[in-house]
């Protein structure tokens, strides 16, 4: 098990190194000079050159890569070209919105999907199953921005339970922060929950058809006991895969929901940075998201091994 | 009072009649075998006793397990009977255990679920039971997972689960069908010993008459959901009153008449064939290990000759078969067909492939269900530079179907409209249609019922006489190989350990492994019983 974990860790480090090079190169080949962009089209060539020197843009590429990558490891992400503030500070502020939102949404999605999926599988073909499957069909089909608008309409404008948007920060207390994130989290979670519930159901149905479920029944376990003791854990492998993918999506792909609810999250930051050619911010946020995805995959790999003993001795 | 008494049991599933008026009894200490071909209802009889039937099943009659009529018992009562009063062993040991739980947990669960004893005592009992079935704790600790055990060892765990609470009745549904012959012999011995030690009754479902003859005190023969004949083993074997029983026994000892061999001329030659697989790297900088599946195999198959290849699972016979088909790269040696090496790519590969065809084991999985028979059996035509078209193609299809005993009208049908035996005929037609010199039969009759198997074997003999066909017959079933081959090779751990004229090898085996194989295989000896 330790060996397996170390191997996964090694592959994590290699993935990160490769990803950082790729991101750096892709951004380098993108057209547009940040110094030119910051100074406007009418700037004097020597002013632009001076700014390029100040930003370090005139150094060779490999030197810029090393200073960027090295800086990131020590938490120094460089200065934003447009805002002239440390990138690390900008990202940290946004991270405190995006990460809790993603975790909140993922928790909600799991809490909805597991019971729904297990219930549907246990009552396969019955009215409960049909109802759950119908609801998930709807959940997959409804676009999340439309659903977000409906949530705002009902809970913010009519019932006035939540505010329609914005984020007060965590200084006002955990509850105030969570409350502001609730509607966005629900809007994010529901489509994910619908997908996850379907995966849970079909994975569990596959497992319930296995021979060892029959063995369990022959021991004297009831249908329910066999499902809980032998079914659920075996069904977790495909479910964990989907959860990992969903977390990455929730973290990076929240831009629409952030826009709908006026949340200062990573999605909006990267959008603004791209439109203003703030390459250093784009690089840093993308790298951070890649880092998050790779760490999530690493965690999922460890979870696989915890669930399934057959994977522990794998290389 | 009998341990189990089934009286006039009828069963239908979603309105389809499965069983009709089935009656049988089992006394303590008695092994009662129920046998018959697929669709006879023998397994459904067992599942009715356990009340583990599919949805939509309706049963009538009486099934008395001790004092309980299981057809009247509610689900809660059945849960308390299953595992405690009646245990069950299944056919497929590779999938019968939960892969994510230890064997100790799975055996102890039977005891704990019935609240028979506290946790510590339950695990102590699990340890004892595993010891009893031949898995002592020093070599097989309770913390083992199923994937760390072989098929035979897993079947022992399944048996331990079934007997953990010393049930009165043990139901074994084809308990050794998925196992190798030597493992089968050990598991049958174990079951026999457990039955006599615990004075259990045992209901044994099996299609294998040789196993039945060896094990059972009483035999019940079933067909189409009805009991055809029942009686004490010796008496039933001797008299075989019912014509179906007679047919069944004759079919399983069926001998075919192979045409005489033509003068020897090499067709397929294997010279020092080696195939090894890289094992996963265990250390970062060390070279990965290798597993040699086939280690230097040499043989010659002459034109018109019927050669057998036997061996247990994992001996390398499947790898060798794939290598002959050109589907595996070789690490050494060469395989020649008509003098040309078969590893060639491109046009030459086509020329070689069209003189060699294959028939696989699974008559259900080896056809594309969306194609009609005429398209399926003409698939090999793509190997020909100028495949027949129009009337010539129709004529070829009719001839191939006719040769395997089917009607030309079957060409327009889809594969699901055929039975297992008919599908295997279609597979043979597909192999025959381009008139190959050699056909490989990879366990081609293993999935078939004995009566169907006998017909297919006769068909092979006919085709040999008609087309001068040569084949390599790969099988784990010694009695079949004995009847349809001229020469046989015995394979163990990647090597051919013995080779010779079939009759001589079987009657006077030289290698200890061959002797062990032949000794382990149950033999249906009707003359001896008479």
mmCIF file of N, CA and C in Angstrom, chain B residues 414-528:
data_model
loop_
_atom_site.group_PDB
_atom_site.id
_atom_site.type_symbol
_atom_site.label_atom_id
_atom_site.label_comp_id
_atom_site.label_asym_id
_atom_site.label_seq_id
_atom_site.Cartn_x
_atom_site.Cartn_y
_atom_site.Cartn_z
ATOM 1 N N UNK B 414 -30.846 -14.702 -38.366
ATOM 2 C CA UNK B 414 -29.871 -14.122 -37.450
ATOM 3 C C UNK B 414 -29.436 -15.180 -36.442
ATOM 4 N N UNK B 415 -28.287 -14.927 -35.828
ATOM 5 C CA UNK B 415 -27.662 -15.947 -35.001
ATOM 6 C C UNK B 415 -28.488 -16.284 -33.744
ATOM 7 N N UNK B 416 -29.279 -15.317 -33.236
ATOM 8 C CA UNK B 416 -30.031 -15.606 -32.011
ATOM 9 C C UNK B 416 -31.150 -16.614 -32.239
ATOM 10 N N UNK B 417 -31.431 -16.918 -33.514
ATOM 11 C CA UNK B 417 -32.501 -17.879 -33.786
ATOM 12 C C UNK B 417 -32.019 -19.317 -33.671
ATOM 13 N N UNK B 418 -30.738 -19.504 -33.338
ATOM 14 C CA UNK B 418 -30.182 -20.856 -33.300
ATOM 15 C C UNK B 418 -29.819 -21.282 -31.884
ATOM 16 N N UNK B 419 -29.825 -22.609 -31.648
ATOM 17 C CA UNK B 419 -29.397 -23.143 -30.360
ATOM 18 C C UNK B 419 -27.875 -23.190 -30.314
ATOM 19 N N UNK B 420 -27.340 -23.504 -29.133
ATOM 20 C CA UNK B 420 -25.888 -23.561 -28.964
ATOM 21 C C UNK B 420 -25.221 -24.523 -29.936
ATOM 22 N N UNK B 421 -25.806 -25.707 -30.095
ATOM 23 C CA UNK B 421 -25.226 -26.699 -30.986
ATOM 24 C C UNK B 421 -25.264 -26.248 -32.434
ATOM 25 N N UNK B 422 -26.386 -25.624 -32.812
ATOM 26 C CA UNK B 422 -26.503 -25.129 -34.194
ATOM 27 C C UNK B 422 -25.498 -24.023 -34.457
ATOM 28 N N UNK B 423 -25.285 -23.183 -33.437
ATOM 29 C CA UNK B 423 -24.306 -22.101 -33.604
ATOM 30 C C UNK B 423 -22.913 -22.668 -33.816
ATOM 31 N N UNK B 424 -22.608 -23.737 -33.091
ATOM 32 C CA UNK B 424 -21.289 -24.323 -33.267
ATOM 33 C C UNK B 424 -21.172 -24.910 -34.675
ATOM 34 N N UNK B 425 -22.270 -25.421 -35.213
ATOM 35 C CA UNK B 425 -22.256 -25.890 -36.609
ATOM 36 C C UNK B 425 -21.988 -24.728 -37.552
ATOM 37 N N UNK B 426 -22.605 -23.581 -37.255
ATOM 38 C CA UNK B 426 -22.385 -22.403 -38.108
ATOM 39 C C UNK B 426 -20.922 -21.965 -38.015
ATOM 40 N N UNK B 427 -20.351 -22.050 -36.811
ATOM 41 C CA UNK B 427 -18.935 -21.695 -36.650
ATOM 42 C C UNK B 427 -18.059 -22.611 -37.493
ATOM 43 N N UNK B 428 -18.431 -23.889 -37.544
ATOM 44 C CA UNK B 428 -17.661 -24.834 -38.361
ATOM 45 C C UNK B 428 -17.865 -24.524 -39.844
ATOM 46 N N UNK B 429 -19.106 -24.151 -40.207
ATOM 47 C CA UNK B 429 -19.368 -23.776 -41.600
ATOM 48 C C UNK B 429 -18.522 -22.570 -41.993
ATOM 49 N N UNK B 430 -18.388 -21.623 -41.076
ATOM 50 C CA UNK B 430 -17.573 -20.441 -41.346
ATOM 51 C C UNK B 430 -16.110 -20.823 -41.589
ATOM 52 N N UNK B 431 -15.662 -21.817 -40.811
ATOM 53 C CA UNK B 431 -14.276 -22.258 -40.979
ATOM 54 C C UNK B 431 -14.102 -23.022 -42.290
ATOM 55 N N UNK B 432 -15.140 -23.805 -42.682
ATOM 56 C CA UNK B 432 -15.030 -24.684 -43.850
ATOM 57 C C UNK B 432 -15.134 -23.955 -45.173
ATOM 58 N N UNK B 433 -15.793 -22.783 -45.171
ATOM 59 C CA UNK B 433 -16.250 -22.200 -46.429
ATOM 60 C C UNK B 433 -15.108 -21.880 -47.389
ATOM 61 N N UNK B 434 -13.895 -21.602 -46.862
ATOM 62 C CA UNK B 434 -12.798 -21.372 -47.809
ATOM 63 C C UNK B 434 -11.896 -22.597 -47.939
ATOM 64 N N UNK B 435 -12.420 -23.760 -47.552
ATOM 65 C CA UNK B 435 -11.715 -25.021 -47.712
ATOM 66 C C UNK B 435 -10.283 -24.956 -47.168
ATOM 67 N N UNK B 436 -10.150 -24.732 -45.873
ATOM 68 C CA UNK B 436 -8.803 -24.650 -45.298
ATOM 69 C C UNK B 436 -8.172 -26.039 -45.219
ATOM 70 N N UNK B 437 -6.836 -26.064 -45.075
ATOM 71 C CA UNK B 437 -6.159 -27.350 -44.879
ATOM 72 C C UNK B 437 -6.235 -27.771 -43.415
ATOM 73 N N UNK B 438 -6.396 -26.769 -42.543
ATOM 74 C CA UNK B 438 -6.295 -27.032 -41.114
ATOM 75 C C UNK B 438 -7.334 -26.210 -40.362
ATOM 76 N N UNK B 439 -8.013 -26.854 -39.376
ATOM 77 C CA UNK B 439 -8.903 -26.100 -38.499
ATOM 78 C C UNK B 439 -8.433 -26.295 -37.070
ATOM 79 N N UNK B 440 -8.401 -25.198 -36.317
ATOM 80 C CA UNK B 440 -8.093 -25.296 -34.892
ATOM 81 C C UNK B 440 -9.410 -25.297 -34.125
ATOM 82 N N UNK B 441 -9.606 -26.324 -33.301
ATOM 83 C CA UNK B 441 -10.801 -26.355 -32.458
ATOM 84 C C UNK B 441 -10.365 -26.041 -31.033
ATOM 85 N N UNK B 442 -10.654 -24.818 -30.576
ATOM 86 C CA UNK B 442 -10.223 -24.407 -29.249
ATOM 87 C C UNK B 442 -11.381 -24.626 -28.274
ATOM 88 N N UNK B 443 -11.369 -25.739 -27.562
ATOM 89 C CA UNK B 443 -12.438 -26.107 -26.623
ATOM 90 C C UNK B 443 -13.799 -26.022 -27.321
ATOM 91 N N UNK B 444 -13.847 -26.456 -28.584
ATOM 92 C CA UNK B 444 -15.016 -26.180 -29.412
ATOM 93 C C UNK B 444 -16.274 -26.927 -28.973
ATOM 94 N N UNK B 445 -16.160 -28.002 -28.199
ATOM 95 C CA UNK B 445 -17.384 -28.710 -27.791
ATOM 96 C C UNK B 445 -17.601 -28.634 -26.280
ATOM 97 N N UNK B 446 -16.751 -27.849 -25.570
ATOM 98 C CA UNK B 446 -16.817 -27.852 -24.111
ATOM 99 C C UNK B 446 -18.095 -27.245 -23.561
ATOM 100 N N UNK B 447 -18.692 -26.306 -24.312
ATOM 101 C CA UNK B 447 -19.873 -25.637 -23.781
ATOM 102 C C UNK B 447 -21.164 -26.346 -24.194
ATOM 103 N N UNK B 448 -21.051 -27.474 -24.863
ATOM 104 C CA UNK B 448 -22.246 -28.116 -25.420
ATOM 105 C C UNK B 448 -22.736 -29.263 -24.547
ATOM 106 N N UNK B 449 -24.038 -29.516 -24.610
ATOM 107 C CA UNK B 449 -24.610 -30.677 -23.935
ATOM 108 C C UNK B 449 -24.102 -31.966 -24.568
ATOM 109 N N UNK B 450 -24.124 -33.059 -23.783
ATOM 110 C CA UNK B 450 -23.521 -34.292 -24.295
ATOM 111 C C UNK B 450 -24.144 -34.789 -25.584
ATOM 112 N N UNK B 451 -25.470 -34.697 -25.704
ATOM 113 C CA UNK B 451 -26.085 -35.240 -26.924
ATOM 114 C C UNK B 451 -25.688 -34.394 -28.131
ATOM 115 N N UNK B 452 -25.642 -33.062 -27.929
ATOM 116 C CA UNK B 452 -25.227 -32.173 -29.013
ATOM 117 C C UNK B 452 -23.755 -32.394 -29.321
ATOM 118 N N UNK B 453 -22.977 -32.571 -28.252
ATOM 119 C CA UNK B 453 -21.548 -32.785 -28.431
ATOM 120 C C UNK B 453 -21.301 -34.021 -29.296
ATOM 121 N N UNK B 454 -22.042 -35.092 -29.009
ATOM 122 C CA UNK B 454 -21.876 -36.323 -29.779
ATOM 123 C C UNK B 454 -22.143 -36.076 -31.259
ATOM 124 N N UNK B 455 -23.194 -35.260 -31.549
ATOM 125 C CA UNK B 455 -23.506 -34.971 -32.954
ATOM 126 C C UNK B 455 -22.383 -34.188 -33.625
ATOM 127 N N UNK B 456 -21.854 -33.201 -32.882
ATOM 128 C CA UNK B 456 -20.779 -32.378 -33.466
ATOM 129 C C UNK B 456 -19.544 -33.235 -33.720
ATOM 130 N N UNK B 457 -19.244 -34.148 -32.795
ATOM 131 C CA UNK B 457 -18.078 -35.007 -32.991
ATOM 132 C C UNK B 457 -18.261 -35.903 -34.211
ATOM 133 N N UNK B 458 -19.491 -36.419 -34.383
ATOM 134 C CA UNK B 458 -19.781 -37.211 -35.588
ATOM 135 C C UNK B 458 -19.590 -36.368 -36.848
ATOM 136 N N UNK B 459 -20.045 -35.119 -36.749
ATOM 137 C CA UNK B 459 -19.904 -34.210 -37.878
ATOM 138 C C UNK B 459 -18.431 -34.035 -38.243
ATOM 139 N N UNK B 460 -17.583 -33.885 -37.212
ATOM 140 C CA UNK B 460 -16.150 -33.739 -37.461
ATOM 141 C C UNK B 460 -15.604 -34.952 -38.202
ATOM 142 N N UNK B 461 -16.001 -36.144 -37.731
ATOM 143 C CA UNK B 461 -15.514 -37.371 -38.378
ATOM 144 C C UNK B 461 -15.954 -37.418 -39.843
ATOM 145 N N UNK B 462 -17.220 -37.025 -40.096
ATOM 146 C CA UNK B 462 -17.717 -36.991 -41.478
ATOM 147 C C UNK B 462 -16.904 -36.044 -42.343
ATOM 148 N N UNK B 463 -16.647 -34.856 -41.786
ATOM 149 C CA UNK B 463 -15.922 -33.842 -42.552
ATOM 150 C C UNK B 463 -14.512 -34.304 -42.867
ATOM 151 N N UNK B 464 -13.917 -35.052 -41.910
ATOM 152 C CA UNK B 464 -12.579 -35.598 -42.154
ATOM 153 C C UNK B 464 -12.609 -36.531 -43.352
ATOM 154 N N UNK B 465 -13.644 -37.399 -43.395
ATOM 155 C CA UNK B 465 -13.745 -38.359 -44.469
ATOM 156 C C UNK B 465 -13.994 -37.648 -45.800
ATOM 157 N N UNK B 466 -14.824 -36.588 -45.738
ATOM 158 C CA UNK B 466 -15.247 -35.919 -46.956
ATOM 159 C C UNK B 466 -14.192 -34.990 -47.530
ATOM 160 N N UNK B 467 -13.560 -34.200 -46.663
ATOM 161 C CA UNK B 467 -12.651 -33.156 -47.128
ATOM 162 C C UNK B 467 -11.184 -33.458 -46.828
ATOM 163 N N UNK B 468 -10.879 -34.564 -46.187
ATOM 164 C CA UNK B 468 -9.501 -34.856 -45.812
ATOM 165 C C UNK B 468 -8.964 -33.813 -44.849
ATOM 166 N N UNK B 469 -9.858 -33.354 -43.944
ATOM 167 C CA UNK B 469 -9.550 -32.263 -43.035
ATOM 168 C C UNK B 469 -8.502 -32.661 -41.996
ATOM 169 N N UNK B 470 -7.586 -31.739 -41.714
ATOM 170 C CA UNK B 470 -6.686 -31.935 -40.587
ATOM 171 C C UNK B 470 -7.093 -30.954 -39.503
ATOM 172 N N UNK B 471 -7.027 -31.356 -38.252
ATOM 173 C CA UNK B 471 -7.301 -30.362 -37.204
ATOM 174 C C UNK B 471 -6.423 -30.549 -35.982
ATOM 175 N N UNK B 472 -6.333 -29.439 -35.255
ATOM 176 C CA UNK B 472 -5.694 -29.461 -33.942
ATOM 177 C C UNK B 472 -6.824 -29.260 -32.952
ATOM 178 N N UNK B 473 -7.023 -30.240 -32.078
ATOM 179 C CA UNK B 473 -8.167 -30.223 -31.176
ATOM 180 C C UNK B 473 -7.666 -29.913 -29.764
ATOM 181 N N UNK B 474 -7.942 -28.693 -29.314
ATOM 182 C CA UNK B 474 -7.443 -28.269 -28.008
ATOM 183 C C UNK B 474 -8.567 -28.423 -26.998
ATOM 184 N N UNK B 475 -8.323 -29.166 -25.918
ATOM 185 C CA UNK B 475 -9.403 -29.375 -24.958
ATOM 186 C C UNK B 475 -8.851 -29.785 -23.604
ATOM 187 N N UNK B 476 -9.644 -29.535 -22.578
ATOM 188 C CA UNK B 476 -9.277 -30.044 -21.262
ATOM 189 C C UNK B 476 -9.983 -31.381 -21.022
ATOM 190 N N UNK B 477 -10.899 -31.752 -21.921
ATOM 191 C CA UNK B 477 -11.721 -32.939 -21.715
ATOM 192 C C UNK B 477 -11.039 -34.158 -22.344
ATOM 193 N N UNK B 478 -10.483 -34.997 -21.471
ATOM 194 C CA UNK B 478 -9.677 -36.107 -21.963
ATOM 195 C C UNK B 478 -10.489 -37.110 -22.768
ATOM 196 N N UNK B 479 -11.738 -37.362 -22.329
ATOM 197 C CA UNK B 479 -12.484 -38.421 -23.009
ATOM 198 C C UNK B 479 -12.818 -38.009 -24.439
ATOM 199 N N UNK B 480 -13.088 -36.721 -24.640
ATOM 200 C CA UNK B 480 -13.387 -36.253 -25.994
ATOM 201 C C UNK B 480 -12.138 -36.343 -26.872
ATOM 202 N N UNK B 481 -11.016 -35.883 -26.321
ATOM 203 C CA UNK B 481 -9.779 -35.915 -27.095
ATOM 204 C C UNK B 481 -9.435 -37.351 -27.485
ATOM 205 N N UNK B 482 -9.670 -38.253 -26.564
ATOM 206 C CA UNK B 482 -9.378 -39.653 -26.825
ATOM 207 C C UNK B 482 -10.173 -40.158 -28.016
ATOM 208 N N UNK B 483 -11.399 -39.680 -28.133
ATOM 209 C CA UNK B 483 -12.250 -40.233 -29.186
ATOM 210 C C UNK B 483 -12.036 -39.576 -30.551
ATOM 211 N N UNK B 484 -11.594 -38.314 -30.612
ATOM 212 C CA UNK B 484 -11.544 -37.667 -31.932
ATOM 213 C C UNK B 484 -10.139 -37.361 -32.442
ATOM 214 N N UNK B 485 -9.100 -37.895 -31.824
ATOM 215 C CA UNK B 485 -7.754 -37.591 -32.325
ATOM 216 C C UNK B 485 -6.966 -38.863 -32.614
ATOM 217 N N UNK B 486 -6.001 -38.717 -33.519
ATOM 218 C CA UNK B 486 -5.106 -39.834 -33.826
ATOM 219 C C UNK B 486 -3.887 -39.786 -32.919
ATOM 220 N N UNK B 487 -3.435 -38.557 -32.663
ATOM 221 C CA UNK B 487 -2.248 -38.378 -31.860
ATOM 222 C C UNK B 487 -2.559 -37.306 -30.835
ATOM 223 N N UNK B 488 -1.884 -37.334 -29.708
ATOM 224 C CA UNK B 488 -2.181 -36.358 -28.666
ATOM 225 C C UNK B 488 -0.885 -35.831 -28.059
ATOM 226 N N UNK B 489 -0.942 -34.546 -27.649
ATOM 227 C CA UNK B 489 0.179 -33.950 -26.939
ATOM 228 C C UNK B 489 -0.334 -33.477 -25.586
ATOM 229 N N UNK B 490 0.466 -33.719 -24.548
ATOM 230 C CA UNK B 490 0.076 -33.285 -23.209
ATOM 231 C C UNK B 490 0.978 -32.114 -22.839
ATOM 232 N N UNK B 491 0.355 -31.006 -22.421
ATOM 233 C CA UNK B 491 1.129 -29.808 -22.143
ATOM 234 C C UNK B 491 1.071 -29.477 -20.664
ATOM 235 N N UNK B 492 2.236 -29.131 -20.094
ATOM 236 C CA UNK B 492 2.274 -28.717 -18.693
ATOM 237 C C UNK B 492 3.297 -27.603 -18.562
ATOM 238 N N UNK B 493 2.907 -26.532 -17.916
ATOM 239 C CA UNK B 493 3.791 -25.398 -17.640
ATOM 240 C C UNK B 493 4.586 -24.967 -18.877
ATOM 241 N N UNK B 494 3.905 -24.843 -20.006
ATOM 242 C CA UNK B 494 4.542 -24.297 -21.193
ATOM 243 C C UNK B 494 5.333 -25.295 -22.016
ATOM 244 N N UNK B 495 5.369 -26.548 -21.582
ATOM 245 C CA UNK B 495 6.120 -27.549 -22.342
ATOM 246 C C UNK B 495 5.241 -28.732 -22.698
ATOM 247 N N UNK B 496 5.590 -29.388 -23.806
ATOM 248 C CA UNK B 496 4.901 -30.627 -24.161
ATOM 249 C C UNK B 496 5.623 -31.743 -23.402
ATOM 250 N N UNK B 497 4.942 -32.369 -22.463
ATOM 251 C CA UNK B 497 5.635 -33.368 -21.644
ATOM 252 C C UNK B 497 5.474 -34.778 -22.198
ATOM 253 N N UNK B 498 4.430 -34.976 -23.003
ATOM 254 C CA UNK B 498 4.280 -36.293 -23.592
ATOM 255 C C UNK B 498 3.536 -36.169 -24.904
ATOM 256 N N UNK B 499 3.924 -37.028 -25.842
ATOM 257 C CA UNK B 499 3.296 -36.967 -27.148
ATOM 258 C C UNK B 499 3.273 -38.368 -27.710
ATOM 259 N N UNK B 500 2.197 -38.741 -28.371
ATOM 260 C CA UNK B 500 2.172 -40.074 -28.955
ATOM 261 C C UNK B 500 0.819 -40.404 -29.534
ATOM 262 N N UNK B 501 0.707 -41.635 -30.066
ATOM 263 C CA UNK B 501 -0.565 -42.124 -30.594
ATOM 264 C C UNK B 501 -1.577 -42.085 -29.451
ATOM 265 N N UNK B 502 -2.763 -41.494 -29.719
ATOM 266 C CA UNK B 502 -3.735 -41.238 -28.661
ATOM 267 C C UNK B 502 -4.004 -42.467 -27.791
ATOM 268 N N UNK B 503 -4.325 -43.573 -28.431
ATOM 269 C CA UNK B 503 -4.684 -44.758 -27.665
ATOM 270 C C UNK B 503 -3.539 -45.197 -26.756
ATOM 271 N N UNK B 504 -2.313 -45.120 -27.283
ATOM 272 C CA UNK B 504 -1.158 -45.556 -26.486
ATOM 273 C C UNK B 504 -0.932 -44.645 -25.291
ATOM 274 N N UNK B 505 -1.054 -43.336 -25.528
ATOM 275 C CA UNK B 505 -0.843 -42.394 -24.419
ATOM 276 C C UNK B 505 -1.874 -42.628 -23.320
ATOM 277 N N UNK B 506 -3.129 -42.858 -23.728
ATOM 278 C CA UNK B 506 -4.170 -43.023 -22.714
ATOM 279 C C UNK B 506 -4.071 -44.369 -21.997
ATOM 280 N N UNK B 507 -3.705 -45.407 -22.738
ATOM 281 C CA UNK B 507 -3.680 -46.712 -22.075
ATOM 282 C C UNK B 507 -2.353 -46.957 -21.356
ATOM 283 N N UNK B 508 -1.302 -46.251 -21.784
ATOM 284 C CA UNK B 508 -0.017 -46.487 -21.134
ATOM 285 C C UNK B 508 0.764 -45.176 -21.005
ATOM 286 N N UNK B 509 0.258 -44.259 -20.152
ATOM 287 C CA UNK B 509 0.918 -42.966 -20.029
ATOM 288 C C UNK B 509 2.305 -43.102 -19.407
ATOM 289 N N UNK B 510 3.278 -42.354 -19.959
ATOM 290 C CA UNK B 510 4.651 -42.456 -19.477
ATOM 291 C C UNK B 510 4.998 -41.366 -18.471
ATOM 292 N N UNK B 511 4.602 -40.127 -18.777
ATOM 293 C CA UNK B 511 4.974 -39.012 -17.915
ATOM 294 C C UNK B 511 4.082 -38.993 -16.663
ATOM 295 N N UNK B 512 4.671 -38.690 -15.494
ATOM 296 C CA UNK B 512 3.862 -38.675 -14.270
ATOM 297 C C UNK B 512 2.686 -37.705 -14.358
ATOM 298 N N UNK B 513 2.869 -36.579 -15.054
ATOM 299 C CA UNK B 513 1.771 -35.609 -15.148
ATOM 300 C C UNK B 513 0.608 -36.191 -15.947
ATOM 301 N N UNK B 514 0.922 -36.861 -17.045
ATOM 302 C CA UNK B 514 -0.132 -37.501 -17.838
ATOM 303 C C UNK B 514 -0.871 -38.524 -16.999
ATOM 304 N N UNK B 515 -0.097 -39.280 -16.218
ATOM 305 C CA UNK B 515 -0.725 -40.288 -15.356
ATOM 306 C C UNK B 515 -1.662 -39.631 -14.352
ATOM 307 N N UNK B 516 -1.204 -38.520 -13.761
ATOM 308 C CA UNK B 516 -2.029 -37.823 -12.765
ATOM 309 C C UNK B 516 -3.319 -37.312 -13.407
ATOM 310 N N UNK B 517 -3.196 -36.758 -14.613
ATOM 311 C CA UNK B 517 -4.375 -36.238 -15.318
ATOM 312 C C UNK B 517 -5.386 -37.340 -15.572
ATOM 313 N N UNK B 518 -4.889 -38.472 -16.073
ATOM 314 C CA UNK B 518 -5.795 -39.557 -16.439
ATOM 315 C C UNK B 518 -6.431 -40.159 -15.187
ATOM 316 N N UNK B 519 -5.642 -40.234 -14.120
ATOM 317 C CA UNK B 519 -6.188 -40.793 -12.881
ATOM 318 C C UNK B 519 -7.267 -39.892 -12.296
ATOM 319 N N UNK B 520 -7.083 -38.562 -12.445
ATOM 320 C CA UNK B 520 -8.024 -37.628 -11.830
ATOM 321 C C UNK B 520 -9.334 -37.534 -12.599
ATOM 322 N N UNK B 521 -9.287 -37.792 -13.906
ATOM 323 C CA UNK B 521 -10.489 -37.625 -14.711
ATOM 324 C C UNK B 521 -11.499 -38.713 -14.364
ATOM 325 N N UNK B 522 -12.701 -38.318 -13.976
ATOM 326 C CA UNK B 522 -13.706 -39.335 -13.670
ATOM 327 C C UNK B 522 -14.098 -40.068 -14.948
ATOM 328 N N UNK B 523 -14.280 -41.365 -14.834
ATOM 329 C CA UNK B 523 -14.582 -42.163 -16.012
ATOM 330 C C UNK B 523 -15.944 -42.813 -15.836
ATOM 331 N N UNK B 524 -16.735 -42.735 -16.885
ATOM 332 C CA UNK B 524 -18.035 -43.373 -16.849
ATOM 333 C C UNK B 524 -17.880 -44.784 -17.403
ATOM 334 N N UNK B 525 -17.907 -45.745 -16.492
ATOM 335 C CA UNK B 525 -17.620 -47.110 -16.906
ATOM 336 C C UNK B 525 -18.905 -47.924 -16.870
ATOM 337 N N UNK B 526 -19.609 -47.940 -17.993
ATOM 338 C CA UNK B 526 -20.906 -48.614 -18.007
ATOM 339 C C UNK B 526 -20.754 -50.123 -17.981
ATOM 340 N N UNK B 527 -19.683 -50.612 -18.606
ATOM 341 C CA UNK B 527 -19.464 -52.068 -18.595
ATOM 342 C C UNK B 527 -19.257 -52.548 -17.163
ATOM 343 N N UNK B 528 -18.457 -51.750 -16.398
ATOM 344 C CA UNK B 528 -18.170 -52.120 -15.014
ATOM 345 C C UNK B 528 -19.416 -52.169 -14.160
#
